[in-house]
Short mmCIF file of C-alpha atoms and ligand atoms in Angstrom, two decimals:
data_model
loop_
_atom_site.label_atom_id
_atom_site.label_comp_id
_atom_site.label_asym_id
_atom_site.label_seq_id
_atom_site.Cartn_x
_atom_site.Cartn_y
_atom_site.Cartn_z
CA UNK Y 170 70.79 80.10 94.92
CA UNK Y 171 71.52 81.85 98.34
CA UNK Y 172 68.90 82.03 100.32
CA UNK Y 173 68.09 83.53 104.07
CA UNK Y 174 68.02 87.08 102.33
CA UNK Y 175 66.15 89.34 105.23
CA UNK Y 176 63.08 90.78 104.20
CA UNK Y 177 62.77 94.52 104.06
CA UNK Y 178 59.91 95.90 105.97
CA UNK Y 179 58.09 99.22 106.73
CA UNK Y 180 59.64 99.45 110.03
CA UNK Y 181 63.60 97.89 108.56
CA UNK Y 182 65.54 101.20 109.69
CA UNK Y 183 69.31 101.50 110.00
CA UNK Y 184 72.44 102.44 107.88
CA UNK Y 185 72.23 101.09 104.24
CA UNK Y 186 75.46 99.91 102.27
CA UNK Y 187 73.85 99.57 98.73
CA UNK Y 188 76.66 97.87 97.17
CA UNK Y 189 76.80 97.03 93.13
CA UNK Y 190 79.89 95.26 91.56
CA UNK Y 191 82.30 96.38 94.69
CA UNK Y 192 80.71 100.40 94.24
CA UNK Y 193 78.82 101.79 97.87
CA UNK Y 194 75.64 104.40 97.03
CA UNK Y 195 76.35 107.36 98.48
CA UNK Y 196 73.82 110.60 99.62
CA UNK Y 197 74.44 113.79 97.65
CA UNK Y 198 76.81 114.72 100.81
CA UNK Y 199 78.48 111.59 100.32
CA UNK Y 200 77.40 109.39 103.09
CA UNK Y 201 75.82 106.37 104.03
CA UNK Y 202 71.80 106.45 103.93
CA UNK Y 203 70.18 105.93 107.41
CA UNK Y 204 66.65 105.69 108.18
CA UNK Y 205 63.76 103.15 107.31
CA UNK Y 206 64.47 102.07 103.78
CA UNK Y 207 61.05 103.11 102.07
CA UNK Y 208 61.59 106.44 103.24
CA UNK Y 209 64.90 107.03 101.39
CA UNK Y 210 64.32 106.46 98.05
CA UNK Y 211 67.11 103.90 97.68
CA UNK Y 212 68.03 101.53 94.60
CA UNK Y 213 66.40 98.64 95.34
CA UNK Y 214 68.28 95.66 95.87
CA UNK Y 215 68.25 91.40 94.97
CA UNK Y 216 69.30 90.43 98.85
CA UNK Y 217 69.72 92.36 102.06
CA UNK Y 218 71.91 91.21 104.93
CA UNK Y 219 72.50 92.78 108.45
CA UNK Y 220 76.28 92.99 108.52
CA UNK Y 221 76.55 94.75 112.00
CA UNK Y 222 76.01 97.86 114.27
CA UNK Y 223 76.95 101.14 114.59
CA UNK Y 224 75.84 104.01 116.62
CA UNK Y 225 73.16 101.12 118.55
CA UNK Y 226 71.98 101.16 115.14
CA UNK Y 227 71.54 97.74 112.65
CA UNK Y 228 73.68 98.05 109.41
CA UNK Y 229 72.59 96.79 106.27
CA UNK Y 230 74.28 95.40 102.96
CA UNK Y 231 72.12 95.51 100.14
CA UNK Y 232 73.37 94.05 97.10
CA UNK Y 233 71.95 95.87 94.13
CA UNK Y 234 72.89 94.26 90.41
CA UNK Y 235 70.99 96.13 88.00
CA UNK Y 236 72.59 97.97 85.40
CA UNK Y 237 73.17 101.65 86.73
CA UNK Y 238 71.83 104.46 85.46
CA UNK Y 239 73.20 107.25 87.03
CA UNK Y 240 76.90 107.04 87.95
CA UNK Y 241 76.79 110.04 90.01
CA UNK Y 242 76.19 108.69 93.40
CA UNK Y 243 78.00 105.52 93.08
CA UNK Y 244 81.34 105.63 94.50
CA UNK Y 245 84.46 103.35 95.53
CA UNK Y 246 84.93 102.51 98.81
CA UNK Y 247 87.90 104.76 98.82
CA UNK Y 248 85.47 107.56 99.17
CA UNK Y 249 84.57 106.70 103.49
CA UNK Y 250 88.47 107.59 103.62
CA UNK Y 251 87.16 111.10 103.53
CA UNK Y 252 84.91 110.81 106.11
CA UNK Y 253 85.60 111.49 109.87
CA UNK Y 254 85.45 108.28 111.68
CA UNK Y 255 87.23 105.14 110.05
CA UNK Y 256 84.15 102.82 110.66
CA UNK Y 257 82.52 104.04 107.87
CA UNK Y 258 85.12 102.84 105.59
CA UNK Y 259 85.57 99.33 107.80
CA UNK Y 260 82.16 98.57 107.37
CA UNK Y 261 82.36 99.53 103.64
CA UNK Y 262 85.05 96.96 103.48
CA UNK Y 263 82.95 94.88 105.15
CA UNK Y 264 79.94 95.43 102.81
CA UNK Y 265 81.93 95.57 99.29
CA UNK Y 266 83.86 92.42 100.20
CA UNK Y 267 80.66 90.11 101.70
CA UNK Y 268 79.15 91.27 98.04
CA UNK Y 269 81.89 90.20 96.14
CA UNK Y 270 81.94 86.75 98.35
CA UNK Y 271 78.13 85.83 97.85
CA UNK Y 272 78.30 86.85 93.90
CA UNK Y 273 80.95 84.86 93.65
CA UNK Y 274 80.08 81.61 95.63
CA UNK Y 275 77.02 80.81 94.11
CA UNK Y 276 78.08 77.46 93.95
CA UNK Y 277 79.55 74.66 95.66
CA UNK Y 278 82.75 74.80 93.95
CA UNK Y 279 83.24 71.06 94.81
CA UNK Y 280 80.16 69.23 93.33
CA UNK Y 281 78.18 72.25 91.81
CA UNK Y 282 74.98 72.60 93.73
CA UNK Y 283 73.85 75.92 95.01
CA UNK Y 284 75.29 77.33 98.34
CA UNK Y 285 73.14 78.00 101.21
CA UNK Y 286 73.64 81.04 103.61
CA UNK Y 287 74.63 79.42 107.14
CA UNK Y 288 72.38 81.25 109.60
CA UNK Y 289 74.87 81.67 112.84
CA UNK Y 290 78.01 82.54 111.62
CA UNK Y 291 78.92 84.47 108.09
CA UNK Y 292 79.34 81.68 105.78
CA UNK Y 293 78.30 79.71 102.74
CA UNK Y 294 77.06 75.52 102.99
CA UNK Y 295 76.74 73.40 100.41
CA UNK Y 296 73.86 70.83 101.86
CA UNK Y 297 74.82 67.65 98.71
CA UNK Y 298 78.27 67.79 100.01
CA UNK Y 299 79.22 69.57 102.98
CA UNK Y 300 81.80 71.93 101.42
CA UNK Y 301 81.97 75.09 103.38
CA UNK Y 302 83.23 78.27 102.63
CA UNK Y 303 84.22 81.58 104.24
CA UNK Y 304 84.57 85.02 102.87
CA UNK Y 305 88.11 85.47 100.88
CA UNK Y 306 90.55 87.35 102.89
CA UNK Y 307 94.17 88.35 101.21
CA UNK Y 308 96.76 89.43 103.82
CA UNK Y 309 99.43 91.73 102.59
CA UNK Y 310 102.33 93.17 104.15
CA UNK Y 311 103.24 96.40 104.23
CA UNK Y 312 106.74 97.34 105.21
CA UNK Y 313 108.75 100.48 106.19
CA UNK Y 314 111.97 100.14 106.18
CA UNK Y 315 114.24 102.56 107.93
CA UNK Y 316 118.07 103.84 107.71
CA UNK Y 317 118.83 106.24 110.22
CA UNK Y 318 116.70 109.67 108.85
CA UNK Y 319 115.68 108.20 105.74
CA UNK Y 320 112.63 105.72 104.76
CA UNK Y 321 113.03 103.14 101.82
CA UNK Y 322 110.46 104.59 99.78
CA UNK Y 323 109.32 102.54 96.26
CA UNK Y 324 106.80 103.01 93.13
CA UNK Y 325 105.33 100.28 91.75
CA UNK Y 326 104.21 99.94 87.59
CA UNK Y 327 100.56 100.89 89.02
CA UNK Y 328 101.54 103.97 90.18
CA UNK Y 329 101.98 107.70 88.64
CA UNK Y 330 105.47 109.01 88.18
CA UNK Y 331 106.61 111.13 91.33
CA UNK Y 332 104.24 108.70 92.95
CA UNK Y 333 105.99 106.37 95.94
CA UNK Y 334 104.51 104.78 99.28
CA UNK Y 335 106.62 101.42 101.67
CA UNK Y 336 106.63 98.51 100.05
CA UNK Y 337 103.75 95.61 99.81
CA UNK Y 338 103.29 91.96 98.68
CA UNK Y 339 100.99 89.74 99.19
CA UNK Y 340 101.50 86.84 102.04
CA UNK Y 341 101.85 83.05 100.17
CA UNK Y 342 99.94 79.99 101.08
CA UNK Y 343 102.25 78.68 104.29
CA UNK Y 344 104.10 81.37 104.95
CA UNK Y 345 103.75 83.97 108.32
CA UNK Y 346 103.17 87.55 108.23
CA UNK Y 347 107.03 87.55 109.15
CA UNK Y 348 108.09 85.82 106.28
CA UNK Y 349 106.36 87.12 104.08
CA UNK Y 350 107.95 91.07 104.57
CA UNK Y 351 111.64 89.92 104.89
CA UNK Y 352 111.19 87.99 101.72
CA UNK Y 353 108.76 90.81 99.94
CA UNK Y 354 111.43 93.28 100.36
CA UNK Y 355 114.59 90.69 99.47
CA UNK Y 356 112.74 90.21 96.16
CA UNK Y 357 111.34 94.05 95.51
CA UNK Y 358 114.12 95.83 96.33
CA UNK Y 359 117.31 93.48 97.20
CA UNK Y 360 117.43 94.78 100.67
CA UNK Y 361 117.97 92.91 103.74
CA UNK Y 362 116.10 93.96 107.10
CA UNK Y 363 116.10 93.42 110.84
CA UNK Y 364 114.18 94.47 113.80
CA UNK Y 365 110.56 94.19 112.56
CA UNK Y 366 108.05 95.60 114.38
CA UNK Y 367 104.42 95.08 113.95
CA UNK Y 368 102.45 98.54 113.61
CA UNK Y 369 98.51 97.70 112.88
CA UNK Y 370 96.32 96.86 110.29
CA UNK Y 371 93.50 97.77 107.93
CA UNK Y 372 91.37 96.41 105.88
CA UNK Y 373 91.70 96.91 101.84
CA UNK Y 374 88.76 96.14 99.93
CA UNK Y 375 90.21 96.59 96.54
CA UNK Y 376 88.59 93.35 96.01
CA UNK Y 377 89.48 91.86 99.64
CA UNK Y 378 92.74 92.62 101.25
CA UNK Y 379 93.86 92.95 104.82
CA UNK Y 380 96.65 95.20 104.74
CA UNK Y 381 99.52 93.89 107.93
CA UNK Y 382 101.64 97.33 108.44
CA UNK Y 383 105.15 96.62 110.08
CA UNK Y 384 108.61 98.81 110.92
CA UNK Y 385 111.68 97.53 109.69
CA UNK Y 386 115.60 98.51 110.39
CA UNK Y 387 117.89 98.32 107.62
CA UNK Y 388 120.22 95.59 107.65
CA UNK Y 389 122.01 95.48 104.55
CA UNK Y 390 122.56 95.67 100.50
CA UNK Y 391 122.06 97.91 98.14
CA UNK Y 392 118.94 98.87 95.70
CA UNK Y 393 118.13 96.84 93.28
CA UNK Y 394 114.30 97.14 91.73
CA UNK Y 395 112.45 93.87 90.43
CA UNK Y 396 112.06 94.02 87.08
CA UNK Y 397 107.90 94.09 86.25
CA UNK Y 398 107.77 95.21 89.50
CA UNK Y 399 109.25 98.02 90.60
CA UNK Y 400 109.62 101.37 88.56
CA UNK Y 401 111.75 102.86 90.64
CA UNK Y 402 113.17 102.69 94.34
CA UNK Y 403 115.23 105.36 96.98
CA UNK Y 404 116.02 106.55 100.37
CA UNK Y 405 114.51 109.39 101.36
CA UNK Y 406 115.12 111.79 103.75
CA UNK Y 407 112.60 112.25 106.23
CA UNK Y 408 112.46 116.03 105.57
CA UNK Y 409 112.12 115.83 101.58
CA UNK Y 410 109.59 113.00 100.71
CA UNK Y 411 107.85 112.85 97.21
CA UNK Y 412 104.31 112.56 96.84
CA UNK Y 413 103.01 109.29 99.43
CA UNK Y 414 100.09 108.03 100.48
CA UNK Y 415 97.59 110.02 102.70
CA UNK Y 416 97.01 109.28 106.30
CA UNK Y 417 93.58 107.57 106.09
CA UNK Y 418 95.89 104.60 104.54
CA UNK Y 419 97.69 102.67 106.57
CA UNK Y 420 100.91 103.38 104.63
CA UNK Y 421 100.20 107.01 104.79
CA UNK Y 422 100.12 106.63 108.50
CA UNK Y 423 103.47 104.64 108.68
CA UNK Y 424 105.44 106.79 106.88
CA UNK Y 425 104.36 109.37 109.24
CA UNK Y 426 104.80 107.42 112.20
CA UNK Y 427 108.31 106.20 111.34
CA UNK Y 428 109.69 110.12 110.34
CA UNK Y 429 107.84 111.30 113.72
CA UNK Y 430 109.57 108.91 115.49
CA UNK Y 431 113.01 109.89 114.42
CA UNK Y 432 112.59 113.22 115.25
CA UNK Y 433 111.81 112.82 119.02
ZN1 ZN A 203 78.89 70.58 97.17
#
């Protein structure tokens, strides 16, 4: 079993990410507890980690695995999109996703034994053999592509009807980010692109994704949707989208980036 867990004490004060099967405990106002832990009246929790700082203060993940009760303040990550500053939601990724890796590493997944928390650096030892392992990270590409006032705008089988946001696909073992969005959108769409631009990233929790945001000029072909895929596929105009993504995604923030640059 992991060990190194950090005992909880009367004086243990800071923010508390009470995380169970990738949900974050939220107050009634729907943020993250702060303040010394037996104060709160928290769900207690199998293993407590400090994941970071915020506000000079420590921040906790507290991974909590007992059947729940009451649904009512457990939440996805999704809901510290709502909140002012984008930390919160960071270090939710942070929380949900180290979870996820310490459930889910248990052991060694070369010889079997149990995994040992390495105490300098956020990682997971197996002592028998020496495997090591690091928390899963999935990059994924997100790309807008661009022809003169309209964005290539798709929906994917996940998503409702009247529903569309830039396209996405996961980067493959050996490939680079750039790669990965010229072939992404050959293979989505049938489109051909130049001109990519990197924009910024953010991470995706949903179970551990980093999304990789770039701009993209049109470079040829016409629309043709991947079958199992892609529902449906268009060109927008800047001035009549459908319903996208909000801007606390990074998607949401492209396609608002890329039609406020084209009206400068
Ligand atoms: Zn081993």
């Amino acid at each position: 079993m992991i060990e190194h867990s950090l005992e909880i004490t009367a004086k243990t004060c800071g923010y508390w990410y009470i995380v169970n099967k990738g949900r974050i405990w939220l107050t009634p106002q729907g943020e993250i507890p702060y303040g010394h832990f037996h104060d709160l009246a928290l769900p207690a929790g199998d293993h407590c980690l400090n994941i970071g700082e915020w506000l000079q203060q420590p921040v906790y993940l507290l991974i909590h695995q007992d059947q729940i009760s009451d649904e009512s303040q457990w939440h996805s990550a999704r809901a510290l999109l709502e909140l002012p500053s984008p930390h919160w939601f960071e270090l939710g990724a942070r929380a949900t996703q180290l979870a996820l890796f310490l459930q889910t590493h248990r052991y060694c997944g070369q010889c079997g034994c149990g995994m040992n928390l390495v105490n300098w650096e956020l990682a997971l030892l197996c002592h028998k053999c020496g495997h090591r392992v690091y928390p899963r990270i999935s990059p994924c590409i997100l790309v807008a592509v661009v022809k003169d006032r309209q964005i290539l705008l798709a929906r994917s089988k996940r998503h409702k009807p009247g529903f569309f946001s830039i396209l996405a696909g996961f980067v493959e073992s050996g490939e680079t980010l750039e790669q990965a969005a010229h072939r992404e959108v050959a293979e989505e769409v049938g489109v051909s692109i130049r001109n990519l631009r990197y924009v910024g990233s953010q991470p995706w929790p949903f179970p551990h994704s980093l999304m990789v945001g770039f701009m993209a000029d049109y470079a040829g072909g016409d629309i043709r949707c991947q079958p199992h895929e892609i529902e449906e596929a268009a060109w927008f105009d800047f001035m009549e989208l459908p319903e996208i993504p909000p801007v606390t995604t990074l998607s949401g923030q492209m396609i608002a980036k890329a039609c406020a640059k084209s009206n400068d």
